[in-house]
Amino acid sequence: MTPTPRPSTCRKINLWVNLYCAQYIPLTSKFGERDLVGVIVYEKQNKGNIVRVKSNIEKNTLNPIWNRPVFLEDVVFGSILSFEIIENNKVIAKALYPVQNIPNNKRMTYVLPLITPTLTYSGILRVVCYEGNSAQDVANVIFKFSDLEEKMPVCNNRSRLEITAEKISGTHSHVFWAIVRNKKLCYYQKKHKSEITNNKFIMYFEIENEDFLEIKIIDKNGFHYSDFISFKEKLTTFKRIETDQYVYSLKFIFTPVNKIPPTEILPPECQEFIADDWYTSMDIDVESFIEYENPEKQTSLVTSETFQNFHVEYDCDCITDTIVESCPILNRHYLDKPIKDVISKENNKKIYSFGDSCIVCCGESNQLGVCKAVILNPKNTIKCYLNLNTIDDDIDSMLMTNTHNKVKVIPNTMLDKIIFLEDRLNNNKEKFGIVVGIPGQVSEDEFLSNKEPSPLALEFFNLLGQTIQLKGFTKYKAGLDVVTNTTGTQSLFTEFCQMEIMFHVSTMLQHVEGDDQFLDKKRHIGNDVCVIIFKEGNESVDISSFVSHFNHVFIVVHPVIIDSKELYEVVVVTKLTVKAFRPRFPESKYFQRDSTFRDWLLQKLINGERASLLVDQFIQSQSIARKGLINEIIVSSTQKKK
């Protein structure tokens, strides 16, 4: 590892830089303002040493137009400029450009592709640079309207799609989405017209084999427009969208690989990690809830008070629709074990500690000192790229901290323990609660008082999984006694998408006579994040009767018969701190009693738990446990070295 600061006799230059605009970055909420910060990170020569410096740009709102020149002094000529977009102390997008590609004393405008951690979003950053020393040079980096003519460069062997969209008419605020496979761009159209900023905008995609894109328009009033457009049949195509709410004029310019000029291909340093699966997130994709007037009139499965104290999802219009349909509902990377499956198999791997509660596992580095890395920290596991030459600052940047810690080498002999910890932190086992309510019952205690399931409940159990004998059961037991049957003799178990799922079923758990508070049953169901309420009868369920701090998601399943069809009516209730999650409801809020519903319900439960684990309550408790486990390995490695 090369320490920082490090001595150098590198050439240095002074630069004026202007971040004009970062467009098409992810929306925090469907509609609303942003609090974004632009940050330029560069290497500076200072008294014979090279140090990393951050220069912040003023805060602004959605699609920020910073347009405030920044002076960068003594920039190392052979370094990389990193332009970062930060929201709530988190880097949500970044762009890279080598300083040596900036010409001397010549004003240059760059349209740089933004890299985002998930690669779900595509986007651009407009940058104007000029090598100069005096305050008068600031005029050289003020944005000009002609700068809009600059094309976005792409990676080598990539095509480019340029979309020019102009809103001809329409008065509502809305979001304009353009989607190509798993990448999407969004543009927020405000209500009032503005000739340059709001009515006409340009989007860019770097693409490989796709030959169509999807256009979506969504507004506050629930209006949706969607259309698929082919763009490879002609290099230039036009499209006019006319609805009752808007009129759009669209122009598509497709430039294939063999038509991209060399001047419009990114330098290797900039395209190092673009289109790299390593950046894919291990988190759940979440949506936002949409509030409507008098929602209690839409369903009677829960009390009217529930709508005041919880989020209630009862049909396909209750949550936003911003995640690309082609994105899997269950994030396939959620169960990734990158240390075990990738880092451990690379040559020249390195392991470091960073403070007393952070472990960094690095793969083999390239000629620039850059490597794949996994950061195990109290909050989460981060897959990223780190530069071994600036690893301390890079880790602080990834963790959004300013510790000034220095990495310390951990012997590779500790790798097995780290892999064991990774397995422990990221297992493939789930547990959910099920309570059964018969006609006339509305509260948790009433549901828990039932000793036997009804025929309808048994039908539901058989759809979800198989009834197993607990004694001697060898798979995931979810805290149930598989030796002496103190928690009951049977339970409900299933396997789904390589996960083992155990259900804590109220009618199968041990029923203790005289225990009016049902403490034994609550000991299990009260510790489940997600609970299914199988409710017979037409009474509204009182969700507030569930007082456990762990229960965050309730899915009410109500058997009904409509036009001689046996169906389930479903309502999903979540605490207000939980973000909306997929799968969405189908067009009909009624489900047939078949395997399709089973898959939907299991996906909803799994994602419901994952979304719940993002709330502060769980993050804090998990952080304490993770910190202890990570620290144990760090301390153990220190003792081994002694």
CSV table of N, CA and C in Angstrom, one decimal, residues 447-550:
chain,number,residue,atom,x,y,z
A,447,PHE,N,-57.2,-13.5,17.9
A,447,PHE,CA,-56.7,-14.4,16.9
A,447,PHE,C,-55.8,-15.5,17.6
A,448,LEU,N,-55.0,-15.1,18.6
A,448,LEU,CA,-54.1,-16.0,19.2
A,448,LEU,C,-54.9,-17.0,20.1
A,449,SER,N,-56.1,-16.7,20.4
A,449,SER,CA,-56.9,-17.7,21.3
A,449,SER,C,-57.3,-18.9,20.6
A,450,ASN,N,-57.3,-18.9,19.2
A,450,ASN,CA,-57.7,-20.1,18.5
A,450,ASN,C,-56.7,-21.2,18.6
A,451,LYS,N,-57.3,-22.4,18.8
A,451,LYS,CA,-56.4,-23.6,19.0
A,451,LYS,C,-56.3,-24.4,17.7
A,452,GLU,N,-57.4,-24.4,16.9
A,452,GLU,CA,-57.5,-25.2,15.7
A,452,GLU,C,-57.7,-24.4,14.5
A,453,PRO,N,-57.1,-24.7,13.4
A,453,PRO,CA,-57.4,-24.0,12.1
A,453,PRO,C,-58.7,-24.5,11.5
A,454,SER,N,-59.4,-23.6,10.8
A,454,SER,CA,-60.6,-23.9,10.1
A,454,SER,C,-60.2,-24.6,8.8
A,455,PRO,N,-61.2,-25.3,8.1
A,455,PRO,CA,-60.8,-25.9,6.8
A,455,PRO,C,-60.3,-24.8,5.8
A,456,LEU,N,-60.8,-23.6,5.8
A,456,LEU,CA,-60.2,-22.6,4.9
A,456,LEU,C,-58.8,-22.2,5.3
A,457,ALA,N,-58.5,-22.2,6.6
A,457,ALA,CA,-57.1,-21.9,7.0
A,457,ALA,C,-56.2,-23.1,6.6
A,458,LEU,N,-56.7,-24.3,6.7
A,458,LEU,CA,-55.8,-25.4,6.3
A,458,LEU,C,-55.6,-25.4,4.8
A,459,GLU,N,-56.6,-25.0,4.1
A,459,GLU,CA,-56.4,-24.9,2.6
A,459,GLU,C,-55.3,-23.8,2.3
A,460,PHE,N,-55.3,-22.7,3.1
A,460,PHE,CA,-54.3,-21.7,2.9
A,460,PHE,C,-52.9,-22.2,3.3
A,461,PHE,N,-52.8,-22.9,4.4
A,461,PHE,CA,-51.5,-23.5,4.9
A,461,PHE,C,-51.0,-24.4,3.8
A,462,ASN,N,-51.8,-25.2,3.2
A,462,ASN,CA,-51.3,-26.2,2.3
A,462,ASN,C,-50.8,-25.5,1.0
A,463,LEU,N,-51.4,-24.4,0.7
A,463,LEU,CA,-51.0,-23.6,-0.5
A,463,LEU,C,-49.6,-23.0,-0.2
A,464,LEU,N,-49.4,-22.5,1.0
A,464,LEU,CA,-48.1,-21.9,1.3
A,464,LEU,C,-46.9,-22.8,1.4
A,465,GLY,N,-47.1,-24.0,2.1
A,465,GLY,CA,-46.0,-24.9,2.3
A,465,GLY,C,-46.5,-26.2,2.8
A,466,GLN,N,-45.6,-26.9,3.5
A,466,GLN,CA,-46.0,-28.2,4.0
A,466,GLN,C,-45.9,-28.3,5.5
A,467,THR,N,-46.8,-29.0,6.1
A,467,THR,CA,-46.8,-29.2,7.5
A,467,THR,C,-45.7,-30.2,7.9
A,468,ILE,N,-44.8,-29.8,8.8
A,468,ILE,CA,-43.7,-30.7,9.2
A,468,ILE,C,-43.8,-31.1,10.7
A,469,GLN,N,-43.2,-32.2,11.0
A,469,GLN,CA,-43.1,-32.6,12.4
A,469,GLN,C,-41.8,-31.9,13.0
A,470,LEU,N,-41.9,-31.2,14.1
A,470,LEU,CA,-40.8,-30.4,14.6
A,470,LEU,C,-39.7,-31.3,15.1
A,471,LYS,N,-40.1,-32.4,15.8
A,471,LYS,CA,-39.1,-33.2,16.5
A,471,LYS,C,-38.2,-33.9,15.4
A,472,GLY,N,-36.9,-33.6,15.5
A,472,GLY,CA,-36.0,-34.1,14.6
A,472,GLY,C,-35.8,-33.4,13.3
A,473,PHE,N,-36.5,-32.2,13.1
A,473,PHE,CA,-36.4,-31.4,11.9
A,473,PHE,C,-35.0,-30.9,11.7
A,474,THR,N,-34.4,-31.0,10.6
A,474,THR,CA,-33.0,-30.6,10.4
A,474,THR,C,-32.8,-29.3,9.7
A,475,LYS,N,-33.8,-28.8,9.0
A,475,LYS,CA,-33.6,-27.5,8.3
A,475,LYS,C,-33.9,-26.3,9.2
A,476,TYR,N,-34.1,-25.1,8.7
A,476,TYR,CA,-34.2,-23.9,9.5
A,476,TYR,C,-35.4,-24.1,10.5
A,477,LYS,N,-35.1,-23.9,11.7
A,477,LYS,CA,-36.1,-24.1,12.8
A,477,LYS,C,-36.7,-22.8,13.3
A,478,ALA,N,-36.1,-21.6,13.1
A,478,ALA,CA,-36.6,-20.3,13.4
A,478,ALA,C,-36.9,-20.2,14.9
A,479,GLY,N,-36.1,-20.8,15.8
A,479,GLY,CA,-36.3,-20.7,17.2
A,479,GLY,C,-37.2,-21.7,17.8
A,480,LEU,N,-37.8,-22.6,17.0
A,480,LEU,CA,-38.7,-23.6,17.5
A,480,LEU,C,-37.9,-24.8,18.0
A,481,ASP,N,-38.5,-25.5,19.0
A,481,ASP,CA,-37.9,-26.6,19.7
A,481,ASP,C,-38.1,-27.9,18.8
A,482,VAL,N,-37.0,-28.4,18.3
A,482,VAL,CA,-37.0,-29.6,17.5
A,482,VAL,C,-36.5,-30.8,18.2
A,483,VAL,N,-36.5,-30.7,19.6
A,483,VAL,CA,-36.0,-31.8,20.4
A,483,VAL,C,-37.1,-32.4,21.3
A,484,THR,N,-37.7,-31.4,22.1
A,484,THR,CA,-38.7,-31.9,23.1
A,484,THR,C,-40.1,-31.4,22.9
A,485,ASN,N,-40.3,-30.7,21.8
A,485,ASN,CA,-41.7,-30.3,21.4
A,485,ASN,C,-42.3,-29.3,22.4
A,486,THR,N,-41.5,-28.4,23.0
A,486,THR,CA,-42.0,-27.4,24.0
A,486,THR,C,-42.7,-26.3,23.2
A,487,THR,N,-42.5,-26.1,21.9
A,487,THR,CA,-43.1,-25.1,21.2
A,487,THR,C,-44.2,-25.6,20.3
A,488,GLY,N,-44.6,-26.8,20.5
A,488,GLY,CA,-45.6,-27.4,19.6
A,488,GLY,C,-45.0,-28.6,18.9
A,489,THR,N,-45.9,-29.4,18.3
A,489,THR,CA,-45.4,-30.6,17.6
A,489,THR,C,-45.2,-30.5,16.1
A,490,GLN,N,-45.9,-29.5,15.5
A,490,GLN,CA,-45.9,-29.3,14.1
A,490,GLN,C,-45.6,-27.8,13.7
A,491,SER,N,-45.2,-27.6,12.5
A,491,SER,CA,-45.1,-26.2,12.0
A,491,SER,C,-45.3,-26.2,10.5
A,492,LEU,N,-45.2,-25.0,9.9
A,492,LEU,CA,-45.4,-24.9,8.4
A,492,LEU,C,-44.1,-24.4,7.9
A,493,PHE,N,-43.6,-25.1,6.8
A,493,PHE,CA,-42.2,-24.8,6.3
A,493,PHE,C,-42.3,-24.9,4.7
A,494,THR,N,-41.5,-24.1,4.1
A,494,THR,CA,-41.4,-24.1,2.6
A,494,THR,C,-40.0,-23.7,2.2
A,495,GLU,N,-39.7,-23.9,0.9
A,495,GLU,CA,-38.4,-23.4,0.3
A,495,GLU,C,-38.8,-22.6,-0.9
A,496,PHE,N,-38.2,-21.5,-1.1
A,496,PHE,CA,-38.5,-20.6,-2.2
A,496,PHE,C,-37.3,-19.8,-2.6
A,497,CYS,N,-37.0,-19.8,-3.9
A,497,CYS,CA,-35.8,-19.1,-4.4
A,497,CYS,C,-34.6,-19.3,-3.6
A,498,GLN,N,-34.2,-20.5,-3.3
A,498,GLN,CA,-33.0,-20.9,-2.6
A,498,GLN,C,-33.1,-20.4,-1.1
A,499,MET,N,-34.3,-20.1,-0.6
A,499,MET,CA,-34.4,-19.7,0.8
A,499,MET,C,-35.2,-20.7,1.5
A,500,GLU,N,-34.9,-20.9,2.8
A,500,GLU,CA,-35.7,-21.7,3.7
A,500,GLU,C,-36.6,-20.8,4.5
A,501,ILE,N,-37.9,-21.1,4.5
A,501,ILE,CA,-38.8,-20.2,5.2
A,501,ILE,C,-39.6,-21.1,6.2
A,502,MET,N,-39.6,-20.6,7.5
A,502,MET,CA,-40.4,-21.2,8.5
A,502,MET,C,-41.5,-20.2,9.0
A,503,PHE,N,-42.7,-20.7,9.1
A,503,PHE,CA,-43.8,-19.9,9.6
A,503,PHE,C,-44.1,-20.2,11.0
A,504,HIS,N,-44.3,-19.2,11.8
A,504,HIS,CA,-44.8,-19.4,13.2
A,504,HIS,C,-46.3,-19.3,13.1
A,505,VAL,N,-47.0,-20.4,13.2
A,505,VAL,CA,-48.4,-20.4,13.0
A,505,VAL,C,-49.1,-20.5,14.3
A,506,SER,N,-50.0,-19.5,14.5
A,506,SER,CA,-50.7,-19.4,15.9
A,506,SER,C,-51.4,-20.6,16.3
A,507,THR,N,-52.0,-21.4,15.4
A,507,THR,CA,-52.7,-22.6,15.8
A,507,THR,C,-51.8,-23.8,15.9
A,508,MET,N,-50.6,-23.7,15.5
A,508,MET,CA,-49.6,-24.8,15.7
A,508,MET,C,-48.7,-24.6,16.9
A,509,LEU,N,-48.5,-23.4,17.3
A,509,LEU,CA,-47.6,-23.1,18.4
A,509,LEU,C,-48.3,-23.6,19.7
A,510,GLN,N,-47.4,-24.0,20.7
A,510,GLN,CA,-47.9,-24.5,22.0
A,510,GLN,C,-49.0,-23.6,22.6
A,511,HIS,N,-50.1,-24.1,22.9
A,511,HIS,CA,-51.2,-23.3,23.6
A,511,HIS,C,-51.2,-23.7,25.0
A,512,VAL,N,-50.9,-22.7,25.9
A,512,VAL,CA,-50.9,-22.8,27.3
A,512,VAL,C,-52.2,-22.4,27.9
A,513,GLU,N,-52.9,-23.4,28.5
A,513,GLU,CA,-54.2,-23.1,29.2
A,513,GLU,C,-54.0,-22.1,30.4
A,514,GLY,N,-54.8,-21.1,30.5
A,514,GLY,CA,-54.7,-20.2,31.5
A,514,GLY,C,-53.9,-19.0,31.2
A,515,ASP,N,-53.1,-19.0,30.1
A,515,ASP,CA,-52.3,-17.9,29.7
A,515,ASP,C,-53.1,-16.9,28.8
A,516,ASP,N,-53.8,-16.0,29.5
A,516,ASP,CA,-54.7,-15.1,28.7
A,516,ASP,C,-54.0,-14.1,27.9
A,517,GLN,N,-52.7,-13.9,28.1
A,517,GLN,CA,-51.9,-13.0,27.3
A,517,GLN,C,-51.1,-13.7,26.2
A,518,PHE,N,-51.2,-15.0,26.1
A,518,PHE,CA,-50.6,-15.8,25.0
A,518,PHE,C,-49.1,-15.5,24.9
A,519,LEU,N,-48.4,-15.4,26.0
A,519,LEU,CA,-47.0,-15.0,26.0
A,519,LEU,C,-46.1,-16.0,25.1
A,520,ASP,N,-46.4,-17.3,25.2
A,520,ASP,CA,-45.6,-18.2,24.5
A,520,ASP,C,-45.7,-18.0,23.0
A,521,LYS,N,-46.9,-17.7,22.5
A,521,LYS,CA,-47.1,-17.5,21.1
A,521,LYS,C,-46.5,-16.2,20.7
A,522,LYS,N,-46.7,-15.1,21.5
A,522,LYS,CA,-46.1,-13.8,21.2
A,522,LYS,C,-44.6,-13.8,21.2
A,523,ARG,N,-44.0,-14.8,22.0
A,523,ARG,CA,-42.6,-14.9,22.0
A,523,ARG,C,-42.0,-15.1,20.6
A,524,HIS,N,-42.8,-15.8,19.8
A,524,HIS,CA,-42.3,-16.1,18.4
A,524,HIS,C,-43.0,-15.1,17.4
A,525,ILE,N,-44.3,-15.0,17.4
A,525,ILE,CA,-44.9,-14.2,16.4
A,525,ILE,C,-44.6,-12.7,16.7
A,526,GLY,N,-44.5,-12.3,17.9
A,526,GLY,CA,-44.1,-10.9,18.3
A,526,GLY,C,-42.7,-10.5,17.9
A,527,ASN,N,-41.9,-11.5,17.5
A,527,ASN,CA,-40.5,-11.2,17.1
A,527,ASN,C,-40.4,-11.4,15.5
A,528,ASP,N,-41.5,-11.6,14.9
A,528,ASP,CA,-41.5,-11.6,13.4
A,528,ASP,C,-41.7,-10.3,12.8
A,529,VAL,N,-40.9,-9.9,11.8
A,529,VAL,CA,-41.1,-8.6,11.2
A,529,VAL,C,-42.4,-8.5,10.4
A,530,CYS,N,-42.7,-9.6,9.7
A,530,CYS,CA,-43.9,-9.7,8.8
A,530,CYS,C,-44.9,-10.7,9.4
A,531,VAL,N,-46.2,-10.4,9.4
A,531,VAL,CA,-47.2,-11.3,10.0
A,531,VAL,C,-48.3,-11.3,9.0
A,532,ILE,N,-48.7,-12.6,8.6
A,532,ILE,CA,-50.0,-12.8,7.8
A,532,ILE,C,-51.1,-12.9,8.8
A,533,ILE,N,-52.2,-12.2,8.5
A,533,ILE,CA,-53.5,-12.4,9.2
A,533,ILE,C,-54.5,-13.0,8.3
A,534,PHE,N,-54.7,-14.3,8.5
A,534,PHE,CA,-55.7,-15.0,7.7
A,534,PHE,C,-57.1,-14.8,8.4
A,535,LYS,N,-57.9,-14.0,7.8
A,535,LYS,CA,-59.1,-13.5,8.4
A,535,LYS,C,-60.4,-14.0,7.7
A,536,GLU,N,-61.2,-14.8,8.4
A,536,GLU,CA,-62.5,-15.1,8.0
A,536,GLU,C,-63.5,-14.2,8.6
A,537,GLY,N,-64.6,-14.0,7.9
A,537,GLY,CA,-65.6,-13.0,8.4
A,537,GLY,C,-65.4,-11.6,7.9
A,538,ASN,N,-66.4,-10.8,7.9
A,538,ASN,CA,-66.3,-9.5,7.3
A,538,ASN,C,-65.9,-8.3,8.2
A,539,GLU,N,-65.5,-8.6,9.4
A,539,GLU,CA,-65.2,-7.6,10.4
A,539,GLU,C,-63.8,-7.0,10.0
A,540,SER,N,-63.6,-5.7,10.3
A,540,SER,CA,-62.4,-5.0,10.0
A,540,SER,C,-61.3,-5.4,11.0
A,541,VAL,N,-60.1,-5.7,10.6
A,541,VAL,CA,-59.0,-6.0,11.5
A,541,VAL,C,-58.5,-4.8,12.2
A,542,ASP,N,-58.3,-4.8,13.5
A,542,ASP,CA,-57.7,-3.7,14.2
A,542,ASP,C,-56.2,-4.0,14.3
A,543,ILE,N,-55.4,-3.4,13.4
A,543,ILE,CA,-54.0,-3.6,13.3
A,543,ILE,C,-53.3,-3.0,14.5
A,544,SER,N,-53.9,-1.9,15.1
A,544,SER,CA,-53.2,-1.3,16.3
A,544,SER,C,-53.2,-2.2,17.5
A,545,SER,N,-54.0,-3.3,17.4
A,545,SER,CA,-53.9,-4.3,18.6
A,545,SER,C,-52.6,-5.1,18.6
A,546,PHE,N,-51.9,-5.1,17.5
A,546,PHE,CA,-50.6,-5.7,17.5
A,546,PHE,C,-49.5,-4.7,18.0
A,547,VAL,N,-49.1,-4.9,19.2
A,547,VAL,CA,-48.2,-3.9,19.9
A,547,VAL,C,-46.8,-4.2,19.9
A,548,SER,N,-46.3,-5.3,19.3
A,548,SER,CA,-44.9,-5.6,19.2
A,548,SER,C,-44.1,-4.6,18.4
A,549,HIS,N,-43.0,-4.2,18.9
A,549,HIS,CA,-42.1,-3.2,18.2
A,549,HIS,C,-41.5,-3.9,17.0
A,550,PHE,N,-41.5,-5.2,16.9
A,550,PHE,CA,-40.8,-5.9,15.8
A,550,PHE,C,-41.8,-6.0,14.6
